[in-house]
């Protein structure tokens, strides 16, 4: 038999060889991809609950009796302390109690948090209680506009807060987790956590406006739980190149756009239930961290803690929301301007703090930081997959466009609640007497001199617009 006649003609033979090689390549890719998927870590390992997301499914339990002095002091602070810069009649009446309250705290023994470290929820509770006590302590101290000086946090608070913060792996200061994720109890203990079945425990101002502000933040976080399930589904796919998987990803991206739009509506819904004047003058000052008035102003000193000037001591911020960070990571939004995308960053974008979002992660519980790091390390981002899959480009762009709209909404809210209010006076709200007090408050608010800053000391408008524009640059149609 002539072997030449057995072989296929050259074009057919080459085509068969190429098809065989391609099938081997695809099978190798799929096997490697399956290995990555089978080695993935479940969300519960990062303290992420399938039903409640970054919230614990149950309220944090009260600390053991050895720590009653902490719990009792926080209970006493609620409703009985006033801002140190407030000279209103009601605030002055609270001064004597505040002096005694702070004196009692300074005289405490320094308690060791090590016995709490074996229980995650008790550790989180300790952080929440201590962080609230620090903010109550610092901001109730009488302030001096003429000769500003650093605020000294007594070692009875500073040392245990540092200890528990190191254990939990995040900042030793009041954070988004302390004010929103952990600061609640169930209205009906027989029902699961929901936005209608949670009541916030601690309030600085004692106002319904503050309670509603936390509620809106919590509602947005809970709405994001569905999105976390979308992430889990995506990272669980055994193969992201077959038609079934592509169809699922397309549906999930379309669903994600709707989730993001509903979060935008939740953010906007705060307007009729949280008065901007009350927020800016009565609530927001309590949120300010050590660097809130800018780098040239005196900050906080943690007594008994080495190099306290290098600690992360900014205040709570929406920038610390793990849901929002997860959205950015999943959709591959480049806040650090590391990738060449279009439209090119504006001069204002380039001036913004590109490390802000990364720095805000340090204010998230350590396990939530690990969740985001694990998501960042996933081998193929959904943006990369959408770039190479025409059927996914439109649904991906729809999700990113929805996220841009959300950031547009956030800018409008920030303008209303912070930028516009920074030009107002406390007297614009009811019951605020005496022009001397108004002058004092204005001087204290503007002590940082310069642009309007967030509670973490950042130039607010510049920062928010840079985040919005970074989101827009992720849209594939523009690139």
Tab-separated table of C-alpha atoms in Angstrom:
chain	number	residue	atom	x	y	z
A	1	UNK	CA	0.000	0.000	0.000
A	2	UNK	CA	1.295	3.474	-0.916
A	3	UNK	CA	1.496	5.458	2.327
A	4	UNK	CA	1.091	8.740	0.461
A	5	UNK	CA	-2.414	7.699	-0.584
A	6	UNK	CA	-3.338	6.913	3.034
A	7	UNK	CA	-2.622	10.446	4.273
A	8	UNK	CA	-5.161	13.238	3.787
A	9	UNK	CA	-4.362	15.935	1.230
A	10	UNK	CA	-2.056	18.611	2.714
A	11	UNK	CA	-4.738	21.296	3.422
A	12	UNK	CA	-7.055	18.785	5.125
A	13	UNK	CA	-4.171	17.234	7.043
A	14	UNK	CA	-2.957	20.610	8.319
A	15	UNK	CA	-6.499	21.578	9.320
A	16	UNK	CA	-6.912	18.352	11.328
A	17	UNK	CA	-3.583	18.932	13.074
A	18	UNK	CA	-4.556	22.496	13.980
A	19	UNK	CA	-7.946	21.355	15.294
A	20	UNK	CA	-6.277	18.684	17.410
A	21	UNK	CA	-3.736	21.164	18.802
A	22	UNK	CA	-6.490	23.683	19.593
A	23	UNK	CA	-8.524	21.043	21.435
A	24	UNK	CA	-5.474	20.154	23.541
A	25	UNK	CA	-4.908	23.853	24.317
A	26	UNK	CA	-8.527	24.415	25.341
A	27	UNK	CA	-8.568	21.317	27.525
A	28	UNK	CA	-5.394	22.514	29.274
A	29	UNK	CA	-6.928	25.961	29.884
A	30	UNK	CA	-10.121	24.437	31.248
A	31	UNK	CA	-8.251	22.000	33.517
A	32	UNK	CA	-6.111	24.829	34.928
A	33	UNK	CA	-9.185	27.018	35.368
A	34	UNK	CA	-10.986	24.210	37.217
A	35	UNK	CA	-7.985	23.857	39.518
A	36	UNK	CA	-8.271	27.544	40.402
A	37	UNK	CA	-12.011	27.231	41.035
A	38	UNK	CA	-11.729	24.117	43.180
A	39	UNK	CA	-9.102	25.851	45.312
A	40	UNK	CA	-11.210	28.968	45.903
A	41	UNK	CA	-12.038	29.978	49.456
A	42	UNK	CA	-15.661	30.155	50.532
A	43	UNK	CA	-17.026	33.626	51.448
A	44	UNK	CA	-17.716	32.454	55.008
A	45	UNK	CA	-13.944	32.182	55.508
A	46	UNK	CA	-13.858	35.964	55.138
A	47	UNK	CA	-16.779	36.569	57.531
A	48	UNK	CA	-19.094	37.176	54.557
A	49	UNK	CA	-22.574	35.747	55.047
A	50	UNK	CA	-24.650	34.565	52.057
A	51	UNK	CA	-27.783	36.174	53.541
A	52	UNK	CA	-26.421	39.294	55.254
A	53	UNK	CA	-23.207	40.006	53.368
A	54	UNK	CA	-20.684	41.947	55.445
A	55	UNK	CA	-23.127	42.209	58.366
A	56	UNK	CA	-23.018	39.514	61.043
A	57	UNK	CA	-26.260	37.539	60.941
A	58	UNK	CA	-26.925	38.295	64.626
A	59	UNK	CA	-26.227	41.382	66.770
A	60	UNK	CA	-22.868	41.482	68.501
A	61	UNK	CA	-23.274	40.158	72.072
A	62	UNK	CA	-22.508	42.361	75.063
A	63	UNK	CA	-18.955	41.963	76.372
A	64	UNK	CA	-18.276	39.761	79.429
A	65	UNK	CA	-18.788	41.375	82.832
A	66	UNK	CA	-15.047	42.077	83.227
A	67	UNK	CA	-15.525	44.798	80.600
A	68	UNK	CA	-18.662	46.365	82.088
A	69	UNK	CA	-16.892	49.700	82.594
A	70	UNK	CA	-16.595	50.034	78.806
A	71	UNK	CA	-20.183	49.050	78.070
A	72	UNK	CA	-21.599	51.210	80.870
A	73	UNK	CA	-19.585	54.272	79.819
A	74	UNK	CA	-20.854	53.997	76.251
A	75	UNK	CA	-24.429	53.683	77.439
A	76	UNK	CA	-23.968	56.787	79.624
A	77	UNK	CA	-22.438	58.785	76.762
A	78	UNK	CA	-25.470	58.377	74.510
A	79	UNK	CA	-27.612	61.488	74.882
A	80	UNK	CA	-25.514	63.025	77.672
A	81	UNK	CA	-22.500	64.501	75.858
A	82	UNK	CA	-22.254	67.470	73.524
A	83	UNK	CA	-19.667	68.651	71.021
A	84	UNK	CA	-16.861	70.548	72.744
A	85	UNK	CA	-17.219	73.390	70.260
A	86	UNK	CA	-20.973	73.790	70.850
A	87	UNK	CA	-21.846	76.756	73.098
A	88	UNK	CA	-25.614	76.365	72.987
A	89	UNK	CA	-27.475	76.381	76.281
A	90	UNK	CA	-28.296	72.674	76.021
A	91	UNK	CA	-24.643	71.823	75.327
A	92	UNK	CA	-23.341	73.918	78.222
A	93	UNK	CA	-25.698	72.107	80.602
A	94	UNK	CA	-24.024	68.821	79.642
A	95	UNK	CA	-20.473	70.052	80.276
A	96	UNK	CA	-20.281	69.050	83.952
A	97	UNK	CA	-21.360	65.502	83.138
A	98	UNK	CA	-18.833	65.366	80.301
A	99	UNK	CA	-15.970	66.463	82.546
A	100	UNK	CA	-16.845	63.799	85.109
A	101	UNK	CA	-17.348	61.145	82.416
A	102	UNK	CA	-13.926	61.785	80.879
A	103	UNK	CA	-12.293	61.914	84.311
A	104	UNK	CA	-13.738	58.518	85.169
A	105	UNK	CA	-12.372	57.015	81.939
A	106	UNK	CA	-8.895	58.418	82.580
A	107	UNK	CA	-8.878	56.760	86.037
A	108	UNK	CA	-9.764	53.261	84.781
A	109	UNK	CA	-7.363	50.340	84.820
A	110	UNK	CA	-5.983	49.335	81.413
A	111	UNK	CA	-7.885	46.168	80.512
A	112	UNK	CA	-6.334	43.389	78.437
A	113	UNK	CA	-8.343	42.326	75.378
A	114	UNK	CA	-6.532	38.986	74.970
A	115	UNK	CA	-9.352	36.973	76.626
A	116	UNK	CA	-11.667	38.216	73.853
A	117	UNK	CA	-9.452	37.225	70.929
A	118	UNK	CA	-10.742	33.660	70.686
A	119	UNK	CA	-14.235	34.900	69.768
A	120	UNK	CA	-14.645	37.004	66.621
A	121	UNK	CA	-17.932	38.638	67.629
A	122	UNK	CA	-16.641	39.630	71.078
A	123	UNK	CA	-13.536	41.103	69.446
A	124	UNK	CA	-15.690	43.105	67.036
A	125	UNK	CA	-17.862	44.300	69.914
A	126	UNK	CA	-14.779	45.455	71.831
A	127	UNK	CA	-13.582	47.445	68.810
A	128	UNK	CA	-16.994	49.042	68.359
A	129	UNK	CA	-17.389	50.011	72.025
A	130	UNK	CA	-13.852	51.386	72.374
A	131	UNK	CA	-13.949	53.273	69.054
A	132	UNK	CA	-17.234	54.960	69.995
A	133	UNK	CA	-15.790	55.862	73.414
A	134	UNK	CA	-12.727	57.451	71.773
A	135	UNK	CA	-14.873	59.609	69.468
A	136	UNK	CA	-17.172	60.620	72.328
A	137	UNK	CA	-14.119	61.444	74.455
A	138	UNK	CA	-12.214	63.499	71.881
A	139	UNK	CA	-15.110	65.459	70.443
A	140	UNK	CA	-16.737	66.301	73.789
A	141	UNK	CA	-13.535	67.971	75.005
A	142	UNK	CA	-13.835	71.797	75.068
A	143	UNK	CA	-12.016	73.124	72.016
A	144	UNK	CA	-9.882	76.214	71.627
A	145	UNK	CA	-9.877	77.881	68.227
A	146	UNK	CA	-7.257	80.426	69.313
A	147	UNK	CA	-4.656	77.882	70.451
A	148	UNK	CA	-5.476	74.452	69.004
A	149	UNK	CA	-3.602	71.553	70.570
A	150	UNK	CA	-3.512	67.794	70.026
A	151	UNK	CA	-6.274	65.710	71.594
A	152	UNK	CA	-4.833	63.135	73.985
A	153	UNK	CA	-6.724	59.850	74.155
A	154	UNK	CA	-6.080	58.285	77.586
A	155	UNK	CA	-4.213	54.987	77.722
A	156	UNK	CA	-7.268	53.319	79.269
A	157	UNK	CA	-8.900	53.599	75.842
A	158	UNK	CA	-5.884	53.836	73.525
A	159	UNK	CA	-3.998	50.703	74.590
A	160	UNK	CA	-6.911	48.207	74.489
A	161	UNK	CA	-8.202	49.735	71.230
A	162	UNK	CA	-4.760	49.278	69.674
A	163	UNK	CA	-4.597	45.704	70.966
A	164	UNK	CA	-7.988	44.646	69.612
A	165	UNK	CA	-7.401	46.516	66.325
A	166	UNK	CA	-4.159	44.644	65.709
A	167	UNK	CA	-5.974	41.396	66.413
A	168	UNK	CA	-8.772	42.238	63.948
A	169	UNK	CA	-6.366	43.746	61.416
A	170	UNK	CA	-7.787	47.219	60.928
A	171	UNK	CA	-7.643	50.837	62.057
A	172	UNK	CA	-7.813	51.770	65.773
A	173	UNK	CA	-10.520	54.382	65.290
A	174	UNK	CA	-14.238	54.673	64.592
A	175	UNK	CA	-15.029	53.181	61.177
A	176	UNK	CA	-17.942	52.394	58.882
A	177	UNK	CA	-18.091	48.933	60.454
A	178	UNK	CA	-18.465	50.412	63.956
A	179	UNK	CA	-21.223	52.856	62.981
A	180	UNK	CA	-23.188	50.728	60.508
A	181	UNK	CA	-22.230	47.035	60.250
A	182	UNK	CA	-22.043	46.328	63.993
A	183	UNK	CA	-24.071	49.131	65.610
A	184	UNK	CA	-27.529	47.538	65.740
A	185	UNK	CA	-29.898	45.158	67.459
A	186	UNK	CA	-32.893	43.234	66.130
A	187	UNK	CA	-36.317	44.803	66.594
A	188	UNK	CA	-37.815	41.307	66.681
A	189	UNK	CA	-35.208	38.726	67.774
A	190	UNK	CA	-37.336	35.944	66.297
A	191	UNK	CA	-36.919	37.311	62.757
A	192	UNK	CA	-33.762	37.487	60.629
A	193	UNK	CA	-31.825	40.647	59.945
A	194	UNK	CA	-33.466	43.002	57.446
A	195	UNK	CA	-33.587	46.744	56.989
A	196	UNK	CA	-36.961	46.812	58.762
A	197	UNK	CA	-35.815	44.572	61.612
A	198	UNK	CA	-32.759	46.494	62.817
A	199	UNK	CA	-32.487	49.312	65.339
A	200	UNK	CA	-29.295	51.342	65.761
A	201	UNK	CA	-27.798	51.337	69.233
A	202	UNK	CA	-25.430	54.284	69.499
A	203	UNK	CA	-26.004	57.862	68.342
A	204	UNK	CA	-23.786	60.895	68.855
A	205	UNK	CA	-26.452	63.524	68.303
A	206	UNK	CA	-29.475	61.551	69.471
A	207	UNK	CA	-31.363	62.773	66.383
A	208	UNK	CA	-33.612	60.828	64.043
A	209	UNK	CA	-31.512	62.321	61.247
A	210	UNK	CA	-28.447	60.411	62.469
A	211	UNK	CA	-30.465	57.223	62.872
A	212	UNK	CA	-31.825	57.610	59.323
A	213	UNK	CA	-28.333	58.276	57.976
A	214	UNK	CA	-27.107	54.942	59.373
A	215	UNK	CA	-30.250	53.233	58.138
A	216	UNK	CA	-29.712	54.403	54.552
A	217	UNK	CA	-26.099	53.213	54.668
A	218	UNK	CA	-27.186	49.831	56.027
A	219	UNK	CA	-29.921	49.508	53.405
A	220	UNK	CA	-27.395	50.070	50.609
A	221	UNK	CA	-25.092	47.435	52.129
A	222	UNK	CA	-27.919	44.901	52.436
A	223	UNK	CA	-29.001	45.573	48.849
A	224	UNK	CA	-25.457	44.678	47.847
A	225	UNK	CA	-25.797	41.156	49.248
A	226	UNK	CA	-27.337	40.010	45.956
A	227	UNK	CA	-24.314	41.364	44.133
A	228	UNK	CA	-22.000	39.352	46.412
A	229	UNK	CA	-23.876	36.239	45.299
A	230	UNK	CA	-23.234	37.226	41.673
A	231	UNK	CA	-19.518	37.405	42.459
A	232	UNK	CA	-19.637	33.991	44.098
A	233	UNK	CA	-21.430	32.523	41.080
A	234	UNK	CA	-18.879	34.032	38.690
A	235	UNK	CA	-15.868	32.738	40.619
A	236	UNK	CA	-17.513	29.300	40.831
A	237	UNK	CA	-17.915	28.817	37.083
A	238	UNK	CA	-15.886	25.808	35.929
A	239	UNK	CA	-15.454	27.333	32.473
A	240	UNK	CA	-16.144	30.909	31.397
A	241	UNK	CA	-15.822	30.312	27.651
A	242	UNK	CA	-18.743	27.998	26.918
A	243	UNK	CA	-22.098	29.325	25.719
A	244	UNK	CA	-23.973	28.421	28.923
A	245	UNK	CA	-21.497	30.312	31.124
A	246	UNK	CA	-21.427	33.317	28.806
A	247	UNK	CA	-25.222	33.497	28.884
A	248	UNK	CA	-25.226	33.335	32.694
A	249	UNK	CA	-22.571	36.047	33.036
A	250	UNK	CA	-24.525	38.267	30.638
A	251	UNK	CA	-27.713	37.824	32.682
A	252	UNK	CA	-25.878	38.468	35.933
A	253	UNK	CA	-24.257	41.644	34.598
A	254	UNK	CA	-27.668	42.892	33.496
A	255	UNK	CA	-29.013	42.061	36.953
A	256	UNK	CA	-26.043	43.805	38.530
A	257	UNK	CA	-26.851	47.042	36.673
A	258	UNK	CA	-30.317	46.941	38.257
A	259	UNK	CA	-28.862	46.320	41.735
A	260	UNK	CA	-26.506	49.283	41.383
A	261	UNK	CA	-29.348	51.530	40.218
A	262	UNK	CA	-31.395	50.532	43.250
A	263	UNK	CA	-28.439	51.391	45.527
A	264	UNK	CA	-28.344	54.810	43.852
A	265	UNK	CA	-32.026	55.263	44.681
A	266	UNK	CA	-31.336	54.278	48.299
A	267	UNK	CA	-28.555	56.876	48.516
A	268	UNK	CA	-30.893	59.554	47.155
A	269	UNK	CA	-33.654	58.508	49.565
A	270	UNK	CA	-31.703	59.972	52.493
A	271	UNK	CA	-32.623	63.520	51.452
A	272	UNK	CA	-36.110	63.793	53.004
A	273	UNK	CA	-35.164	61.929	56.217
A	274	UNK	CA	-31.774	63.451	57.102
A	275	UNK	CA	-31.622	67.237	57.169
A	276	UNK	CA	-28.379	68.570	55.614
A	277	UNK	CA	-27.954	71.229	58.322
A	278	UNK	CA	-28.380	68.717	61.113
A	279	UNK	CA	-25.988	66.336	59.395
A	280	UNK	CA	-23.264	68.927	58.818
A	281	UNK	CA	-23.402	70.744	62.159
A	282	UNK	CA	-24.701	68.123	64.616
A	283	UNK	CA	-23.604	64.721	63.242
A	284	UNK	CA	-20.596	65.028	60.953
A	285	UNK	CA	-18.249	66.710	63.489
A	286	UNK	CA	-18.391	63.546	65.599
A	287	UNK	CA	-17.110	61.549	62.602
A	288	UNK	CA	-13.982	63.627	62.113
A	289	UNK	CA	-10.716	61.798	62.574
A	290	UNK	CA	-7.296	62.992	63.610
A	291	UNK	CA	-6.510	64.429	60.168
A	292	UNK	CA	-9.950	65.867	59.336
A	293	UNK	CA	-8.873	69.510	59.256
A	294	UNK	CA	-5.838	68.915	57.110
A	295	UNK	CA	-2.196	67.959	57.545
A	296	UNK	CA	-1.121	71.193	59.238
A	297	UNK	CA	-3.571	71.005	62.141
A	298	UNK	CA	-2.853	69.152	65.421
A	299	UNK	CA	-4.236	65.648	65.489
A	300	UNK	CA	-4.726	62.992	68.167
A	301	UNK	CA	-2.190	61.363	70.459
A	302	UNK	CA	-2.832	57.845	71.762
A	303	UNK	CA	-1.329	57.788	75.241
A	304	UNK	CA	0.891	54.779	75.845
A	305	UNK	CA	1.080	53.917	72.129
A	306	UNK	CA	4.372	54.382	70.289
A	307	UNK	CA	4.390	56.479	67.100
A	308	UNK	CA	0.684	57.284	67.338
A	309	UNK	CA	1.166	59.947	64.660
A	310	UNK	CA	1.605	57.144	62.098
A	311	UNK	CA	-1.654	55.372	62.933
A	312	UNK	CA	-4.652	55.249	60.601
A	313	UNK	CA	-6.939	57.663	62.453
A	314	UNK	CA	-9.287	59.082	59.822
A	315	UNK	CA	-13.003	58.998	60.605
A	316	UNK	CA	-15.754	56.727	59.279
A	317	UNK	CA	-16.525	57.172	55.594
A	318	UNK	CA	-18.665	55.666	52.843
A	319	UNK	CA	-15.304	54.982	51.203
A	320	UNK	CA	-14.898	52.182	53.756
A	321	UNK	CA	-17.900	50.243	52.423
A	322	UNK	CA	-16.725	46.759	51.473
A	323	UNK	CA	-19.664	46.428	49.055
A	324	UNK	CA	-18.510	49.456	47.063
A	325	UNK	CA	-14.941	48.172	46.993
A	326	UNK	CA	-16.152	44.766	45.842
A	327	UNK	CA	-18.012	46.449	42.971
A	328	UNK	CA	-14.838	48.241	41.902
A	329	UNK	CA	-12.724	45.087	42.097
A	330	UNK	CA	-15.248	42.928	40.250
A	331	UNK	CA	-15.732	45.463	37.445
A	332	UNK	CA	-11.984	46.299	37.386
A	333	UNK	CA	-12.253	50.048	38.018
A	334	UNK	CA	-8.726	51.489	37.967
A	335	UNK	CA	-8.610	54.189	40.666
A	336	UNK	CA	-4.812	54.285	40.680
A	337	UNK	CA	-4.565	55.172	36.953
A	338	UNK	CA	-2.217	52.269	36.284
A	339	UNK	CA	-3.811	51.222	33.000
A	340	UNK	CA	-4.068	53.170	29.766
A	341	UNK	CA	-7.781	53.846	29.345
A	342	UNK	CA	-9.890	56.495	27.695
A	343	UNK	CA	-10.858	59.239	28.021
A	344	UNK	CA	-7.489	60.242	29.425
A	345	UNK	CA	-7.458	61.497	33.037
A	346	UNK	CA	-8.004	65.236	33.404
A	347	UNK	CA	-5.487	67.431	35.256
A	348	UNK	CA	-7.907	67.399	38.221
A	349	UNK	CA	-8.028	63.588	38.111
A	350	UNK	CA	-4.248	63.473	38.229
A	351	UNK	CA	-4.183	65.778	41.270
A	352	UNK	CA	-6.572	63.575	43.254
A	353	UNK	CA	-5.454	61.142	45.939
A	354	UNK	CA	-5.041	57.955	43.880
A	355	UNK	CA	-4.281	55.893	46.955
A	356	UNK	CA	-7.501	56.837	48.771
A	357	UNK	CA	-9.485	53.679	47.997
A	358	UNK	CA	-6.560	51.419	48.845
A	359	UNK	CA	-6.006	53.321	52.091
A	360	UNK	CA	-9.695	53.036	53.003
A	361	UNK	CA	-9.329	49.247	52.973
A	362	UNK	CA	-7.223	49.569	56.123
A	363	UNK	CA	-10.388	50.810	57.851
A	364	UNK	CA	-12.279	47.621	57.014
A	365	UNK	CA	-12.239	44.533	59.260
A	366	UNK	CA	-9.240	42.407	58.341
A	367	UNK	CA	-11.309	39.490	57.070
A	368	UNK	CA	-13.177	41.796	54.683
A	369	UNK	CA	-9.848	43.111	53.420
A	370	UNK	CA	-8.835	39.509	52.765
A	371	UNK	CA	-12.056	38.952	50.818
A	372	UNK	CA	-11.246	41.879	48.529
A	373	UNK	CA	-7.642	40.740	48.104
A	374	UNK	CA	-8.832	37.257	47.189
A	375	UNK	CA	-11.266	38.707	44.646
A	376	UNK	CA	-8.515	40.891	43.184
A	377	UNK	CA	-6.353	37.797	42.676
A	378	UNK	CA	-8.987	35.953	40.623
A	379	UNK	CA	-7.305	34.898	37.338
A	380	UNK	CA	-9.661	36.566	34.831
A	381	UNK	CA	-11.595	39.711	35.674
A	382	UNK	CA	-15.062	40.046	34.213
A	383	UNK	CA	-13.824	43.075	32.244
A	384	UNK	CA	-11.096	40.995	30.615
A	385	UNK	CA	-13.613	38.296	29.733
A	386	UNK	CA	-16.056	40.883	28.346
A	387	UNK	CA	-13.312	42.435	26.200
A	388	UNK	CA	-12.755	39.113	24.439
A	389	UNK	CA	-16.431	38.089	24.342
A	390	UNK	CA	-18.665	40.314	22.155
A	391	UNK	CA	-21.852	39.022	23.811
A	392	UNK	CA	-20.682	40.368	27.186
A	393	UNK	CA	-19.530	43.837	26.189
A	394	UNK	CA	-22.919	45.509	26.276
A	395	UNK	CA	-24.074	44.030	29.630
A	396	UNK	CA	-20.672	44.792	31.152
A	397	UNK	CA	-20.821	48.397	29.968
A	398	UNK	CA	-24.363	48.676	31.322
A	399	UNK	CA	-23.155	47.628	34.792
A	400	UNK	CA	-20.233	50.068	34.733
A	401	UNK	CA	-22.502	52.861	33.492
A	402	UNK	CA	-24.846	52.160	36.399
A	403	UNK	CA	-21.883	52.438	38.775
A	404	UNK	CA	-20.955	55.772	37.192
A	405	UNK	CA	-24.544	56.963	37.765
A	406	UNK	CA	-24.253	55.884	41.398
A	407	UNK	CA	-21.107	57.968	41.794
A	408	UNK	CA	-22.855	60.918	40.133
A	409	UNK	CA	-25.581	60.533	42.773
A	410	UNK	CA	-22.984	60.413	45.523
A	411	UNK	CA	-21.412	63.631	44.249
A	412	UNK	CA	-24.796	65.374	44.348
A	413	UNK	CA	-25.432	64.140	47.899
A	414	UNK	CA	-21.951	65.210	49.026
A	415	UNK	CA	-22.487	68.632	47.458
A	416	UNK	CA	-25.795	69.047	49.270
A	417	UNK	CA	-24.700	67.689	52.661
A	418	UNK	CA	-21.100	68.878	52.860
A	419	UNK	CA	-19.947	71.352	50.207
A	420	UNK	CA	-23.054	73.574	50.329
A	421	UNK	CA	-23.379	73.277	54.107
A	422	UNK	CA	-19.739	74.326	54.577
A	423	UNK	CA	-20.852	77.772	53.378
A	424	UNK	CA	-23.825	77.871	55.764
A	425	UNK	CA	-24.057	78.847	59.426
A	426	UNK	CA	-25.364	76.808	62.345
A	427	UNK	CA	-28.088	79.431	62.762
A	428	UNK	CA	-29.734	78.184	59.579
A	429	UNK	CA	-31.176	75.362	61.646
A	430	UNK	CA	-33.691	75.893	64.401
A	431	UNK	CA	-32.824	76.527	68.045
A	432	UNK	CA	-29.227	77.670	67.613
A	433	UNK	CA	-28.692	80.882	69.627
A	434	UNK	CA	-26.106	83.621	69.834
A	435	UNK	CA	-23.946	84.938	67.045
A	436	UNK	CA	-20.858	84.375	69.220
A	437	UNK	CA	-21.533	80.654	69.189
A	438	UNK	CA	-22.083	80.761	65.434
A	439	UNK	CA	-18.733	82.482	64.938
A	440	UNK	CA	-17.018	79.940	67.170
A	441	UNK	CA	-18.480	76.963	65.350
A	442	UNK	CA	-17.674	78.408	61.942
A	443	UNK	CA	-14.104	79.064	62.989
A	444	UNK	CA	-13.756	75.506	64.255
A	445	UNK	CA	-15.247	74.012	61.085
A	446	UNK	CA	-12.977	76.106	58.866
A	447	UNK	CA	-9.841	75.663	60.949
A	448	UNK	CA	-8.312	73.545	58.203
A	449	UNK	CA	-8.453	76.516	55.782
A	450	UNK	CA	-8.670	75.573	52.118
A	451	UNK	CA	-10.844	73.139	50.192
A	452	UNK	CA	-13.781	71.301	51.732
A	453	UNK	CA	-12.524	68.026	53.165
A	454	UNK	CA	-14.079	64.668	53.945
A	455	UNK	CA	-14.038	63.285	57.486
A	456	UNK	CA	-10.746	61.652	56.559
A	457	UNK	CA	-9.117	64.956	55.592
A	458	UNK	CA	-9.306	64.537	51.796
A	459	UNK	CA	-10.271	67.203	49.277
A	460	UNK	CA	-13.819	65.994	48.839
A	461	UNK	CA	-14.930	67.279	45.437
A	462	UNK	CA	-11.652	66.378	43.745
A	463	UNK	CA	-11.741	62.895	45.233
A	464	UNK	CA	-15.340	62.061	44.308
A	465	UNK	CA	-15.009	63.311	40.734
A	466	UNK	CA	-11.800	61.317	40.263
A	467	UNK	CA	-13.640	58.172	41.416
A	468	UNK	CA	-16.511	58.860	39.016
A	469	UNK	CA	-14.146	59.454	36.091
A	470	UNK	CA	-12.109	56.311	36.857
A	471	UNK	CA	-15.373	54.372	36.685
A	472	UNK	CA	-16.266	55.894	33.323
A	473	UNK	CA	-12.866	54.856	31.920
A	474	UNK	CA	-13.702	51.202	32.591
A	475	UNK	CA	-16.446	51.307	29.918
A	476	UNK	CA	-15.304	49.150	26.992
A	477	UNK	CA	-17.076	51.167	24.326
A	478	UNK	CA	-14.741	54.073	25.053
A	479	UNK	CA	-11.579	51.968	24.822
